[in-house]
Coordinates of C-alpha atoms in Angstrom, one line a residue:
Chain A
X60 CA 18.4 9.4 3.1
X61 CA 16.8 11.8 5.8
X62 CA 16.8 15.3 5.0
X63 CA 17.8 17.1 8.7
X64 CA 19.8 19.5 8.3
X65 CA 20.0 18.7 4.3
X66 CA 19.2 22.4 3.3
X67 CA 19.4 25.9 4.3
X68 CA 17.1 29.2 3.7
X69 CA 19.7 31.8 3.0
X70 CA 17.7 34.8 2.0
X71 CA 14.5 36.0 1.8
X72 CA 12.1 38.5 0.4
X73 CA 9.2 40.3 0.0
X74 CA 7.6 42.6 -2.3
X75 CA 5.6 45.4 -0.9
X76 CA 2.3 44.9 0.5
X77 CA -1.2 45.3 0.7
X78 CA -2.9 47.3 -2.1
X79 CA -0.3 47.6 -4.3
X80 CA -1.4 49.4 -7.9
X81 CA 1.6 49.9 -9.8
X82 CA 2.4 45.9 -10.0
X83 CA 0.9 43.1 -11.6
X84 CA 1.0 39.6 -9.5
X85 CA 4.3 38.6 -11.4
X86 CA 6.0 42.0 -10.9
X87 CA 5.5 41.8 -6.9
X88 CA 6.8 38.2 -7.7
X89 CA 9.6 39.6 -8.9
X90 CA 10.2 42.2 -6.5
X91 CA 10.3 39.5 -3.9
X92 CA 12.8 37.0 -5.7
X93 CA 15.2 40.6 -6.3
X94 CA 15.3 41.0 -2.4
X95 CA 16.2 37.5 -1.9
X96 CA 18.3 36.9 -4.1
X97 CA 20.4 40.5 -2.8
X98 CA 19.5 38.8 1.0
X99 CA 21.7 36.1 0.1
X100 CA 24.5 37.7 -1.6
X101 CA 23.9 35.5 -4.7
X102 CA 24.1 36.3 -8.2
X103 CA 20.9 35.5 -10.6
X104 CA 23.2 32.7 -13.0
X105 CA 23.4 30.7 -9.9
X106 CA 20.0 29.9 -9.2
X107 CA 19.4 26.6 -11.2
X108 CA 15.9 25.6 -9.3
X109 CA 13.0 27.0 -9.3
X110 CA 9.7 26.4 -7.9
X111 CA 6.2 28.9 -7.6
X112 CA 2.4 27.8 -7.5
X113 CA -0.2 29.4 -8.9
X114 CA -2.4 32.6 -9.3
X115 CA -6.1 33.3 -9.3
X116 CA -5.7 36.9 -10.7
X117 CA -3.2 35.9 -13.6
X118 CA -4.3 32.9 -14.8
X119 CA -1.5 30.9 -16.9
X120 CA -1.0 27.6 -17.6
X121 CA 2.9 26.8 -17.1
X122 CA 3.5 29.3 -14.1
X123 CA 6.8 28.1 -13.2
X124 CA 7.7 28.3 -17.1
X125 CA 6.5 31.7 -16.7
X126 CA 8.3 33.1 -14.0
X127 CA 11.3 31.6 -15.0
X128 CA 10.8 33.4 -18.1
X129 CA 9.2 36.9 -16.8
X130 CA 12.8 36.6 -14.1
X131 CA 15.2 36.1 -17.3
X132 CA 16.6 32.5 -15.8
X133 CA 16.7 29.4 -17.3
X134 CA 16.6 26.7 -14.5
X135 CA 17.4 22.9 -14.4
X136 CA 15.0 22.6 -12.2
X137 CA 11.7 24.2 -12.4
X138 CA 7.5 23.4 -11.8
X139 CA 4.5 25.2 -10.3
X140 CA 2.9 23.3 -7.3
X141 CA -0.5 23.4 -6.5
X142 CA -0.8 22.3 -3.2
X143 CA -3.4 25.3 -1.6
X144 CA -1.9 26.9 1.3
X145 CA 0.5 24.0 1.5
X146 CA 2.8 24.7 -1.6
X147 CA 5.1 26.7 -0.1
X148 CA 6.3 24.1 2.8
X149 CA 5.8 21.3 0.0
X150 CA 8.2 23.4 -2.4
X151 CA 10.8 23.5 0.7
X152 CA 10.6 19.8 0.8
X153 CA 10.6 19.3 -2.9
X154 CA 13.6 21.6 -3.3
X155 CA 15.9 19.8 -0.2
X156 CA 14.7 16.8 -2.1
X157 CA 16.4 18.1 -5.4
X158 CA 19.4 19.5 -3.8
X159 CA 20.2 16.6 -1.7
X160 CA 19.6 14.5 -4.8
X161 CA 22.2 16.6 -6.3
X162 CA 19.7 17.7 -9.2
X163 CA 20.3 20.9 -8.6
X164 CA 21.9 23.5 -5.8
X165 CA 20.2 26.2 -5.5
X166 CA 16.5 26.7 -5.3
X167 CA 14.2 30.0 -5.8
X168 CA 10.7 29.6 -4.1
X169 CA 8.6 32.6 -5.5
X170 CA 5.3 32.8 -4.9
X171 CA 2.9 36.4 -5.1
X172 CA -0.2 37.5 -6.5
X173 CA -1.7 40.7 -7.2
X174 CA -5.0 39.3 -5.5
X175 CA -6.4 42.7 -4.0
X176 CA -6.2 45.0 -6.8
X177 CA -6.4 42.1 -9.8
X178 CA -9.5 41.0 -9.1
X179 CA -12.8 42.3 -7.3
X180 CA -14.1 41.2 -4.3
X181 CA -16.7 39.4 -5.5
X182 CA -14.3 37.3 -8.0
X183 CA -11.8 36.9 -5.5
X184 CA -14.6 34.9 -3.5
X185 CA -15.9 32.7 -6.4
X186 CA -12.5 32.0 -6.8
X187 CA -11.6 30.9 -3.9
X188 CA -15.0 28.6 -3.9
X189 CA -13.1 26.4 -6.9
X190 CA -11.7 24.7 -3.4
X191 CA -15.0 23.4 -3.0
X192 CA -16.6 20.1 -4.8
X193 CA -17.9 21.4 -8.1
X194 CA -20.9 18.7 -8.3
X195 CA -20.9 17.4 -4.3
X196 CA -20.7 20.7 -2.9
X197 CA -20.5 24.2 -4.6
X198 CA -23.8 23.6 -6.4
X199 CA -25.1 24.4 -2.5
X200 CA -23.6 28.0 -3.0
X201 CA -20.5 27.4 -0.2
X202 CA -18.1 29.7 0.4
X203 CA -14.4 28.8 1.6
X204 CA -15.1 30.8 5.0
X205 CA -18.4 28.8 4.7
X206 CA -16.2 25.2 4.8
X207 CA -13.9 26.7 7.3
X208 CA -17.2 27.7 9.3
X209 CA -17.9 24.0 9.7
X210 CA -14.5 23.5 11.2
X211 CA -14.9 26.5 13.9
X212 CA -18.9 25.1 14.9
X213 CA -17.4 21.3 15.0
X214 CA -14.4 22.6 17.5
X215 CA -16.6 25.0 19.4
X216 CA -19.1 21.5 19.8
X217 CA -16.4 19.4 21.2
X218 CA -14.1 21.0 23.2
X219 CA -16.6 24.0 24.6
X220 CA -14.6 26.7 22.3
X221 CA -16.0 30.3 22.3
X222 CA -16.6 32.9 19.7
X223 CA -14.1 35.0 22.1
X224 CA -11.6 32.2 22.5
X225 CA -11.6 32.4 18.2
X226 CA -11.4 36.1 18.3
X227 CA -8.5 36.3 20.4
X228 CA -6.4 35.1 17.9
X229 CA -7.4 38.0 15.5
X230 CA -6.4 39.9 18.5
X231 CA -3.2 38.7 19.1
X232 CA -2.1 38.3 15.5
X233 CA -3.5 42.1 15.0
X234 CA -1.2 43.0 18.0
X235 CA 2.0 41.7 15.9
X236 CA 1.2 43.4 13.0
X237 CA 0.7 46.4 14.9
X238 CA 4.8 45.9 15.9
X239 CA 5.4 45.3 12.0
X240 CA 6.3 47.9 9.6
X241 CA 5.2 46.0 6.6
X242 CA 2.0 43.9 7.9
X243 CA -1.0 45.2 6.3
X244 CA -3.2 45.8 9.3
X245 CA -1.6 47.5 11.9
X246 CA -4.7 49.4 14.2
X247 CA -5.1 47.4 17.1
X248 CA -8.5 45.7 17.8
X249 CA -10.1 43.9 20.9
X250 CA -12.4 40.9 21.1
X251 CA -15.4 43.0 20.6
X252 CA -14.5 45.0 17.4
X253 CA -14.1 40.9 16.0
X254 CA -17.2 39.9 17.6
X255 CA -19.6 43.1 16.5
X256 CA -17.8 43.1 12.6
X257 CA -20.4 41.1 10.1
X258 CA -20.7 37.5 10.0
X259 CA -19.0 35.9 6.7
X260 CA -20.1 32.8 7.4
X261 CA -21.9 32.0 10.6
X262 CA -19.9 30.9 13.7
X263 CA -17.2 33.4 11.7
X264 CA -17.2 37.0 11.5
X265 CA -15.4 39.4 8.8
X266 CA -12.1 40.0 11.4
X267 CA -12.3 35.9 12.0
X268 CA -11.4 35.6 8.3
X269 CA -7.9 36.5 6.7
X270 CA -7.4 39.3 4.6
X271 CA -6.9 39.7 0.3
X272 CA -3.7 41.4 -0.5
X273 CA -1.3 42.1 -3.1
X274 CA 2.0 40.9 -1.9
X275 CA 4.5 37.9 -2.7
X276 CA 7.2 36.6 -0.6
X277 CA 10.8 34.9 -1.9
X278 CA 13.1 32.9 -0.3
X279 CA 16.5 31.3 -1.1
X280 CA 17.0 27.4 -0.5
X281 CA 20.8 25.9 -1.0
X282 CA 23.0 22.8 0.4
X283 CA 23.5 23.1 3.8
X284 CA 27.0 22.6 3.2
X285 CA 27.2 26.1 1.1
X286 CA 25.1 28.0 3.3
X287 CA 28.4 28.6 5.9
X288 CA 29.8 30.7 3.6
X289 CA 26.9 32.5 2.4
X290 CA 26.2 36.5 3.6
X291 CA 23.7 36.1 5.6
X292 CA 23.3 33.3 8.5
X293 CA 21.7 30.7 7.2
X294 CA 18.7 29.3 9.0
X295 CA 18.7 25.1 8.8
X296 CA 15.7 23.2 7.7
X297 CA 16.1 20.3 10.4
X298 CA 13.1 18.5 10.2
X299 CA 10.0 18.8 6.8
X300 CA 7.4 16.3 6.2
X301 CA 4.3 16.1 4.7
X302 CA 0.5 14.8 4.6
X303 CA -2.5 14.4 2.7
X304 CA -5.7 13.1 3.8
X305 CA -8.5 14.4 1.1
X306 CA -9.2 17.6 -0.5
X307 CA -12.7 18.3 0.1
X308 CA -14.2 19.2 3.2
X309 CA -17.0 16.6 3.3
X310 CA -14.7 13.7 2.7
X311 CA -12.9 14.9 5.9
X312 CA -13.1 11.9 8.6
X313 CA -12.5 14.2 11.6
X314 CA -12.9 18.4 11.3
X315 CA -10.9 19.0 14.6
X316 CA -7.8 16.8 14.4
X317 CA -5.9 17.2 10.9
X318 CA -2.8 15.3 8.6
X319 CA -0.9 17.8 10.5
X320 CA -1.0 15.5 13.7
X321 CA 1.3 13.0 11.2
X322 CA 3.1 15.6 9.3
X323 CA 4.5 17.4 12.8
X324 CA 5.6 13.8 14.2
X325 CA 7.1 13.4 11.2
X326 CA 9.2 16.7 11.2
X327 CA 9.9 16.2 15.0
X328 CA 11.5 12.8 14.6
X329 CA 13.8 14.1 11.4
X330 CA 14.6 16.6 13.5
X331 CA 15.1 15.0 16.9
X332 CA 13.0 17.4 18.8
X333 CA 10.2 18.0 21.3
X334 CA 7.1 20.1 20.6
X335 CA 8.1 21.9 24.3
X336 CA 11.3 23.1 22.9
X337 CA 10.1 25.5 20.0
X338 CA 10.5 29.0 20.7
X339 CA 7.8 30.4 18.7
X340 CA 5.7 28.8 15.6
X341 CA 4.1 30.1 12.5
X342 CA 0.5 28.7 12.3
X343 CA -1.1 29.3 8.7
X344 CA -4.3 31.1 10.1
X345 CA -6.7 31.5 6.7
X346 CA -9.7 31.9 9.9
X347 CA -9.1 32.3 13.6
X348 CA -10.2 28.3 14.7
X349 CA -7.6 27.1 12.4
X350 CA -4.3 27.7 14.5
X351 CA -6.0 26.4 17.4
X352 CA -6.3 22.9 15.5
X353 CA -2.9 23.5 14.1
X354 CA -1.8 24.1 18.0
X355 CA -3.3 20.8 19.1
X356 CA -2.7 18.8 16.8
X357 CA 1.2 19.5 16.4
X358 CA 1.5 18.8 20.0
X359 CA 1.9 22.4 21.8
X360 CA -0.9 22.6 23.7
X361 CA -3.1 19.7 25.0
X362 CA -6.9 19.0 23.2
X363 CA -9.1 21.7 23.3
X364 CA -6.7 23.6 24.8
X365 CA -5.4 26.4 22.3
X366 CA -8.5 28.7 22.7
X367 CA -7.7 29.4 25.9
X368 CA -4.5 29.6 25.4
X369 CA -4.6 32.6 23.1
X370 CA -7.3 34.5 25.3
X371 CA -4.7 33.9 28.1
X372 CA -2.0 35.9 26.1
X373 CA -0.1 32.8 26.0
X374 CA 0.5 33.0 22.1
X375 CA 1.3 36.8 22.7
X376 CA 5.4 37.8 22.5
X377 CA 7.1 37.6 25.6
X378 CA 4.3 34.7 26.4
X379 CA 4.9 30.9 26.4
X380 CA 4.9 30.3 23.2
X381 CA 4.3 33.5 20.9
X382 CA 2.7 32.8 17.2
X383 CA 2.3 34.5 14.1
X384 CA 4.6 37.3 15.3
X385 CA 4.4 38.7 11.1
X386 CA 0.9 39.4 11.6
X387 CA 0.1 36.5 10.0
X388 CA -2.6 36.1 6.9
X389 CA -5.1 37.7 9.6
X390 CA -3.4 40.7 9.8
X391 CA 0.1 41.0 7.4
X392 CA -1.1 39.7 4.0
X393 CA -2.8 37.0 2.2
X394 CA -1.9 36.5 -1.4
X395 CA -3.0 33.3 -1.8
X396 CA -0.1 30.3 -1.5
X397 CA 2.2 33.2 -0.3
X398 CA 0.4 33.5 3.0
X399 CA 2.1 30.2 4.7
X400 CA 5.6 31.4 3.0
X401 CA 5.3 34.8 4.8
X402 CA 5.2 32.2 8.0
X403 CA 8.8 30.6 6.7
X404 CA 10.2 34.2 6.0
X405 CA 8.9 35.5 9.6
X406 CA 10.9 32.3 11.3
X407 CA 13.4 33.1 9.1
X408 CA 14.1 36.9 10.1
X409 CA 13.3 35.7 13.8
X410 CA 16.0 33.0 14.0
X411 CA 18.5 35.3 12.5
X412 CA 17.7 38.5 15.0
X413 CA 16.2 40.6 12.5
X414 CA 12.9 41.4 13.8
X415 CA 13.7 45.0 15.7
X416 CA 10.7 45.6 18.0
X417 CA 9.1 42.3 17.5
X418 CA 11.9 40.3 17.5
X419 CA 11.6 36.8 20.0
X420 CA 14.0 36.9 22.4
X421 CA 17.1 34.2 21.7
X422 CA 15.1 32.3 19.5
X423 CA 16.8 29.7 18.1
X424 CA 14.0 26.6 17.3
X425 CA 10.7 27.9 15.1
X426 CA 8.2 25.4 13.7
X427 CA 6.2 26.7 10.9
X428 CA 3.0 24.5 9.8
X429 CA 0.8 24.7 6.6
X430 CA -2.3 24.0 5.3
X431 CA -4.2 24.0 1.9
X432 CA -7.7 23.1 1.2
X433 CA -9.5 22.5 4.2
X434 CA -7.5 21.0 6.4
X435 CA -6.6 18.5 3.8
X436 CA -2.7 19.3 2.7
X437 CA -0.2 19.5 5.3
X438 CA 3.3 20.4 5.9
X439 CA 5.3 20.8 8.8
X440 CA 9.0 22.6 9.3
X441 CA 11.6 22.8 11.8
X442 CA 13.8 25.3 11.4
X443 CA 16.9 26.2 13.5
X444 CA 19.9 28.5 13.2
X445 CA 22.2 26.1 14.2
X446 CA 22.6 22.8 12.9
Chain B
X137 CA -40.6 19.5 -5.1
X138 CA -39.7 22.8 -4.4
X139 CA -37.8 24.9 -7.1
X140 CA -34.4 26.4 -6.4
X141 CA -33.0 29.5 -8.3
X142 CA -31.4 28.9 -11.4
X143 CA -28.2 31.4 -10.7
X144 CA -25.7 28.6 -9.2
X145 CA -23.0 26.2 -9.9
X146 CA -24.7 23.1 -11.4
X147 CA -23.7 19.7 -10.9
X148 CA -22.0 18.5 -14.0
X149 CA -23.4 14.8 -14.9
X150 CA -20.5 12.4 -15.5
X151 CA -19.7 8.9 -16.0
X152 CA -19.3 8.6 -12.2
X153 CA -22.6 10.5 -11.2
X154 CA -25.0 10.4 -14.0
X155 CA -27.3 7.5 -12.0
X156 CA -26.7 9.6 -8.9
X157 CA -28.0 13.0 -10.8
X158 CA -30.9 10.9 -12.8
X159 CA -32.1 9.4 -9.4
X160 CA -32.3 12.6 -7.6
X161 CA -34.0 14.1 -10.2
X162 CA -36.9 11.3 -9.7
X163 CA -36.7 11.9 -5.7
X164 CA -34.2 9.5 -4.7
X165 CA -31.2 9.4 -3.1
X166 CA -29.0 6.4 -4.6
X167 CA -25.6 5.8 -3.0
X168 CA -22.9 3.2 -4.1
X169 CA -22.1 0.7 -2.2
X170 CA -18.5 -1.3 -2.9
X171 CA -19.5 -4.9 -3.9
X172 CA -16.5 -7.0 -2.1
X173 CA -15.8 -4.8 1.1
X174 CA -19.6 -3.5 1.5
X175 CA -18.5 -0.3 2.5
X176 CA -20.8 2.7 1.5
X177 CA -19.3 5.3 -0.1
X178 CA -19.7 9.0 -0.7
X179 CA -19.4 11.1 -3.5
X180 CA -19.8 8.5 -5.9
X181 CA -16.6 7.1 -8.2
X182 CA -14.7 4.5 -10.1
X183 CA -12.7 2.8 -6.8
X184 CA -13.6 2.2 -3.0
X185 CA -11.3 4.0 -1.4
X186 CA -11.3 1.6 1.5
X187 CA -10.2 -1.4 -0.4
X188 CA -10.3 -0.4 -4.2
X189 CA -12.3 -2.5 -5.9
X190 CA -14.0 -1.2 -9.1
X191 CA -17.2 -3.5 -8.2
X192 CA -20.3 -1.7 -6.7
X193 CA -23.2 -1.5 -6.8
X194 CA -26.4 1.5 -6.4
X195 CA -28.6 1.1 -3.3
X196 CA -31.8 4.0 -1.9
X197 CA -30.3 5.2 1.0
X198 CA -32.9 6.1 4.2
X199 CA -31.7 9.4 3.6
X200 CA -31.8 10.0 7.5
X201 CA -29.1 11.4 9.9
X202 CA -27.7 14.0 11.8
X203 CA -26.3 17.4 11.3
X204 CA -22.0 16.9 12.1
X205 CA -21.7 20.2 11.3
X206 CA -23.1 23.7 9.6
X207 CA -22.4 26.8 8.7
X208 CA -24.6 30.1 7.9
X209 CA -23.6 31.6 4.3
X210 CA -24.3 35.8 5.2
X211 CA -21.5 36.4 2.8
X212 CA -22.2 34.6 -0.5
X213 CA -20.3 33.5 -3.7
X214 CA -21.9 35.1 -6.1
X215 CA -24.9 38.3 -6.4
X216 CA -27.4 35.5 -7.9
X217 CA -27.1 33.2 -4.5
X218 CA -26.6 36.5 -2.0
X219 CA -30.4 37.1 -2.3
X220 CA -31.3 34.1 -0.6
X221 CA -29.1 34.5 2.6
X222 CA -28.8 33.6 5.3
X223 CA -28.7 30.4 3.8
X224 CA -27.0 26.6 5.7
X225 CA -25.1 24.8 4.4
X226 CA -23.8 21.6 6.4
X227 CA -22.1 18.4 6.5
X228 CA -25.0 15.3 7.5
X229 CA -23.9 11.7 8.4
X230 CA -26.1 9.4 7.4
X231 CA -27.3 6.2 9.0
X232 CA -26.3 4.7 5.9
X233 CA -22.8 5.3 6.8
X234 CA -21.5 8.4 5.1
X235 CA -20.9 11.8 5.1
X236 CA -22.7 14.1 2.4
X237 CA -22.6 18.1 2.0
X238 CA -25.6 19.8 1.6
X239 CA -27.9 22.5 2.3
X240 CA -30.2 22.1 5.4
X241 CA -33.6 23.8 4.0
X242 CA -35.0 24.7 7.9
X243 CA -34.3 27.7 9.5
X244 CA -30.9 28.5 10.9
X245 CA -31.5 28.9 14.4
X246 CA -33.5 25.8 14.8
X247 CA -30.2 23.5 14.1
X248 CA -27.9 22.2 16.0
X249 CA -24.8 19.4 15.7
X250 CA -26.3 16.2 16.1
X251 CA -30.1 17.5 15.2
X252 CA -32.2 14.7 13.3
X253 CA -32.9 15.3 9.5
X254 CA -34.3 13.4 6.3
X255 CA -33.1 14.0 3.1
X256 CA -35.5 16.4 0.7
X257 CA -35.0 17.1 -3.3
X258 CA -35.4 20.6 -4.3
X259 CA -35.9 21.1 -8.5
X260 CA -32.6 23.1 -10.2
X261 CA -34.2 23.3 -13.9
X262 CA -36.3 20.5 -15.8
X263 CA -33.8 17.8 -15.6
X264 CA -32.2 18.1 -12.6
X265 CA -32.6 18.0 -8.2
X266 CA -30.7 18.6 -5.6
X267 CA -30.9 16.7 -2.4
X268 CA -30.4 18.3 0.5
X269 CA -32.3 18.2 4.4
X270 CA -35.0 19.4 6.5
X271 CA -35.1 19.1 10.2
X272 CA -37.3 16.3 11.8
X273 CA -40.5 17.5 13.6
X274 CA -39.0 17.7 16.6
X275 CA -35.0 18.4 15.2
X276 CA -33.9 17.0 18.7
X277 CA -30.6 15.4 18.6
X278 CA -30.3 11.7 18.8

C-alpha cells in the first residue's frame, strides 16, 4: 500500500521562541500542540495518536506517556521516537503509517524543549556529545560541531568548497529570519561577520553552527480523506521515505554523499515527481555544509555544486530555488528534534499562503529533508497542497 | 607512552572490547577480522556486518594510514578537556582496511586529508591507553 497522498497536515503550531523563562520544555510543548490543535479547528477528544521524541533538558523515561499525560489525552496510539534530527519526518511516516492502517485517525506530533534556559551552555554541549561513540570516539574529547567539522573539511577537499561558500548559507538563512517575526535571529549578517566569529570547531566557526533555543513546534496529521472538510487547507503528504545507514560518524562509508540520496528517490517515486519541480525546500541545517550535502544529494543541484549555489543567491527568495525561508535552525530555533519540524511547519504555512512578507510566490510543491546523528538518519517529504 | 589527562570520557571495557582495551594498554592495536568473509572490521563487535558471521578472529594491525578527514576542537565538551585546545581529532583509514576515530597528536596546521600517519598509544590512568596518531616525518600525502 503506498502512502501518496495517504495523509494530510492540517494544522500546525508553535510555542514562543528563543529564550523563553516562564516555560519548562513540556509547557512550550504544550503551547505548541494548543495552537495546532486551534489551527485545525479540532477538538482535544479527537486526537487518538500521538507521537514526540525526546528531551535533553527534562530527562524522562516514557516521554510520549508523559506528554500524553502533562496534555490530559489518552491516545490509542502513542511512543516517543528517537531518531536525532530525523524523528520528526520519521513520526510523519509512522503516523500515515497508523492512519492508513486504520489504527488510529488522527495524529499529534509534539516535539519542544526548553534547551536554552534548561540547561547551561556547557551541558547543553556534553549533551549533545552523547551522539558520539562513548568508547570509539568521545573518549577523544569530540564535540557534535567537531563530527560535523569532519563533514565540512571532507566536502571542502572534494569538490573545492570554501569557508565563504559555507557561510553564505548562514547568510541567506539569517536573511529569512530577518523577514520572520518569530525566528530567533533576525540582525542581518554578511560572509565576514561568519568568517571573523570564533571557530567551534575548526573548518566551522560560531555563526557556521545552529543556534540552542527554547521553542517547540506541533503539527496535526489526519486521513487525507478528512482533511477536505477540515478549517484550514490541508497540505498533502505525497511522497515520505526513510533511510538509515549508521549512527556514528566513523562508521560513515562516504562524509559527502548521505542515506538521503535513497530516502529522496524514494519520496520522489511515491510521489511521482522531479527534483526540478519543487518550489522551495526545507534543508535541516544543524551547520552550514550540511544543506549543501542535503542539496546534492536529493538531486537539486549537481555534485559540488550547492556552495556556489547559495553564494550566487540562488537559495535566496525570489531565487531558483529559495531554502530555509523560517530561518531555519541557523537562524529561527533549534530545540533539539523540533528543529527539522520547524522545516515541515514552514512548508506548511508556505503551501497554504500564510507567510506575509516571506511568503514564496505560488508555491504549491515543497520538499522538506531530515537528518539525525551525523548524517546517518534520514527522511525525506513531499508535500503539496493539492493532491 | 605519554600520559593524557585524566578529566575525559573513558572507554568502558566490555564483552566486545575488553581484548581491544587490554591490547592497547600494552601498545598494540588489535583489530577483528571476520573469520568466513575476511573482512576487517571496526569498532570491534559480536557480528560482521558485511556478512554476519559471529566467527573472527584478533589480528596487530600496521597501524598506518591516512588522515580522511579532521577537525580542530577550539570549543570543547567539557572545562577539564578545554585546557588542552586546540586539540584534532580525525577520522584515519588504515591500510588495514578500516576506518577508526581518533586524535592526531601533531600539530594542527601540519595536517592535511590524505597526510601519512602511524598509530601512537597515549596512557589514560594505570590500566588503560588510547590509541591515536602522529604524522609521519615527512606527513606528505600518499
Amino acid at each position: 500500500m503506498s502512502l501518496r497522498n495517504a495523509v494530510a497536515i492540517t494544522g500546525v503550531g508553535s510555542s514562543r521562541i528563543g529564550v523563553v523563562h516562564d516555560r519548562t520544555g513540556l509547557g512550550l510543548a504544550a503551547e505548541a500542540a494548543k495552537n495546532a490543535v486551534a489551527d485545525a479547528g479540532i477538538s482535544w477528544d479527537e486526537i487518538d495518536g500521538l507521537l514526540t521524541a525526546y528531551s535533553m533538558s527534562e530527562r524522562y523515561f516514557m516521554l510520549g506517556s508523559v506528554m500524553c499525560e502533562y496534555l490530559g489525552i489518552t491516545p490509542k496510539f502513542a511512543a516517543s521516537m528517537v531518531v536525532g534530527g530525523a524523528s520528526p519526518g520519521v513520526m510523519v511516516n509512522h503516523a500515515a503509517m497508523a492512519i492508513a492502517s486504520g489504527e488510529c485517525s488522527t495524529v499529534l506530533i509534539v516535539i519542544g524543549e526548553n534547551r536554552r534556559t534548561g540547561l547551561t551552555t556547557d551541558e547543553a554541549v556534553a549533551a549533545l556529545t552523547t551522539v558520539g561513540h562513548p568508547n570509539f570516539e568521545n573518549p577523544y574529547g569530540p564535540t557534535l560541531p567537531a563530527l560535523y567539522g569532519l563533514v565540512a573539511r571532507r566536502h571542502m577537499y572534494e569538490f573545492g568548497t570554501t569557508p565563504e561558500q559555507l557561510a553564505s548559507v548562514a547568510v541567506n538563512t539569517r536573511y529569512h529570519a530577518s523577514l520572520n517575526p518569530s525566528a530567533q535571529m533576525r540582525e542581518l549578517i554578511t560572509v565576514e561577520d561568519v568568517l571573523e566569529s570564533r571557530y567551534i570547531a575548526d573548518p566551522l566557526h560560531l555563526l557556521d553552527c545552529c543556534l540552542i533555543s527554547d521553542a517547540a513546534g506541533a503539527i496535526i496529521v489526519t486521513r487525507a480523506e478528512r482533511a477536505d472538510d477540515m478549517a484550514t487547507p490541508p497540505v498533502f503528504v505525497r511522497g515520505i521515505a526513510e533511510h538509515h545507514t549508521h549512527e556514528h560518524v566513523s562508521m560513515a562509508t562516504d562524509l559527502v554523499r548521505s542515506g538521503a540520496e535513497v530516502s529522496s528517490r524514494a519520496a520522489y517515486a511515491m510521489a511521482g515527481v522531479s527534483p526540478a519541480e519543487f518550489d522551495l525546500a526545507l534543508l535541516y541545517d544543524c551547520f552550514t555544509v550540511v544543506p549543501l550535502i542535503e542539496m546534492e544529494d536529493l538531486g537539486l543541484v549537481g555534485r559540488g555544486e550547492a556552495g556556489a549555489f547559495f553564494q550566487d543567491g540562488h537559495a535566496k527568495l525570489g531565487g531558483r530555488l529559495p531554502v530555509n525561508t523560517h530561518g531555519g535552525m541557523l537562524s529561527h530555533a533549534h530545540a533539539g528534534a523540533s528543529g527539522g519540524l520547524f522545516d515541515i511547519i514552514e512548508a506548511c504555512s508556505q503551501l497554504r499562503g500564510d507567510c506575509g512578507e516571506r511568503q514564496v510566490r505560488d508555491a504549491e510543491l515543497a520538499v522538506v529533508h531530515v537528518e539525525g546523528g551525523v548524517l546517518s538518519s534520514h527522511c525525506t517529504l513531499v508535500l503539496a497542497n493539492s493532491r | 607512552m605519554e600520559d593524557l589527562s585524566q578529566d575525559r570520557p573513558r572507554p568502558r571495557l566490555d564483552a566486545d572490547s575488553d581484548r581491544y582495551w587490554s591490547a592497547a594498554a600494552s601498545g598494540i592495536l588489535l583489530l577483528q577480522r571476520c573469520a568466513a568473509c575476511e573482512t576487517p572490521r571496526f569498532y570491534p563487535r559480536l557480528l560482521c556486518p558485511a556478512c554476519h558471521s559471529d566467527e573472527h578472529r584478533w589480528e596487530a594491525a600496521t597501524g598506518r594510514g591516512s588522515v580522511y578527514s579532521f577537525s580542530v576542537v577550539h570549543r570543547a565538551p567539557s572545562p577539564a578537556l578545554q585546557a588542552e585546545t586546540p586539540y584534532v581529532v580525525a577520522l584515519v583509514d588504515l591500510d588495514d582496511g578500516v576506518r577508526m576515530f581518533a586524535s592526531i597528536w601533531s600539530p594542527p596546521d601540519a595536517i592535511r586529508i590524505g597526510s601519512r600517519v602511524s598509530v601512537a598509544f597515549r596512557r589514560l590512568g594505570d590500566e588503560l591507553a588510547l590509541p591515536g596518531f602522529e604524522l609521519d616525518q615527512t606527513g606528505a600525502p600518499s
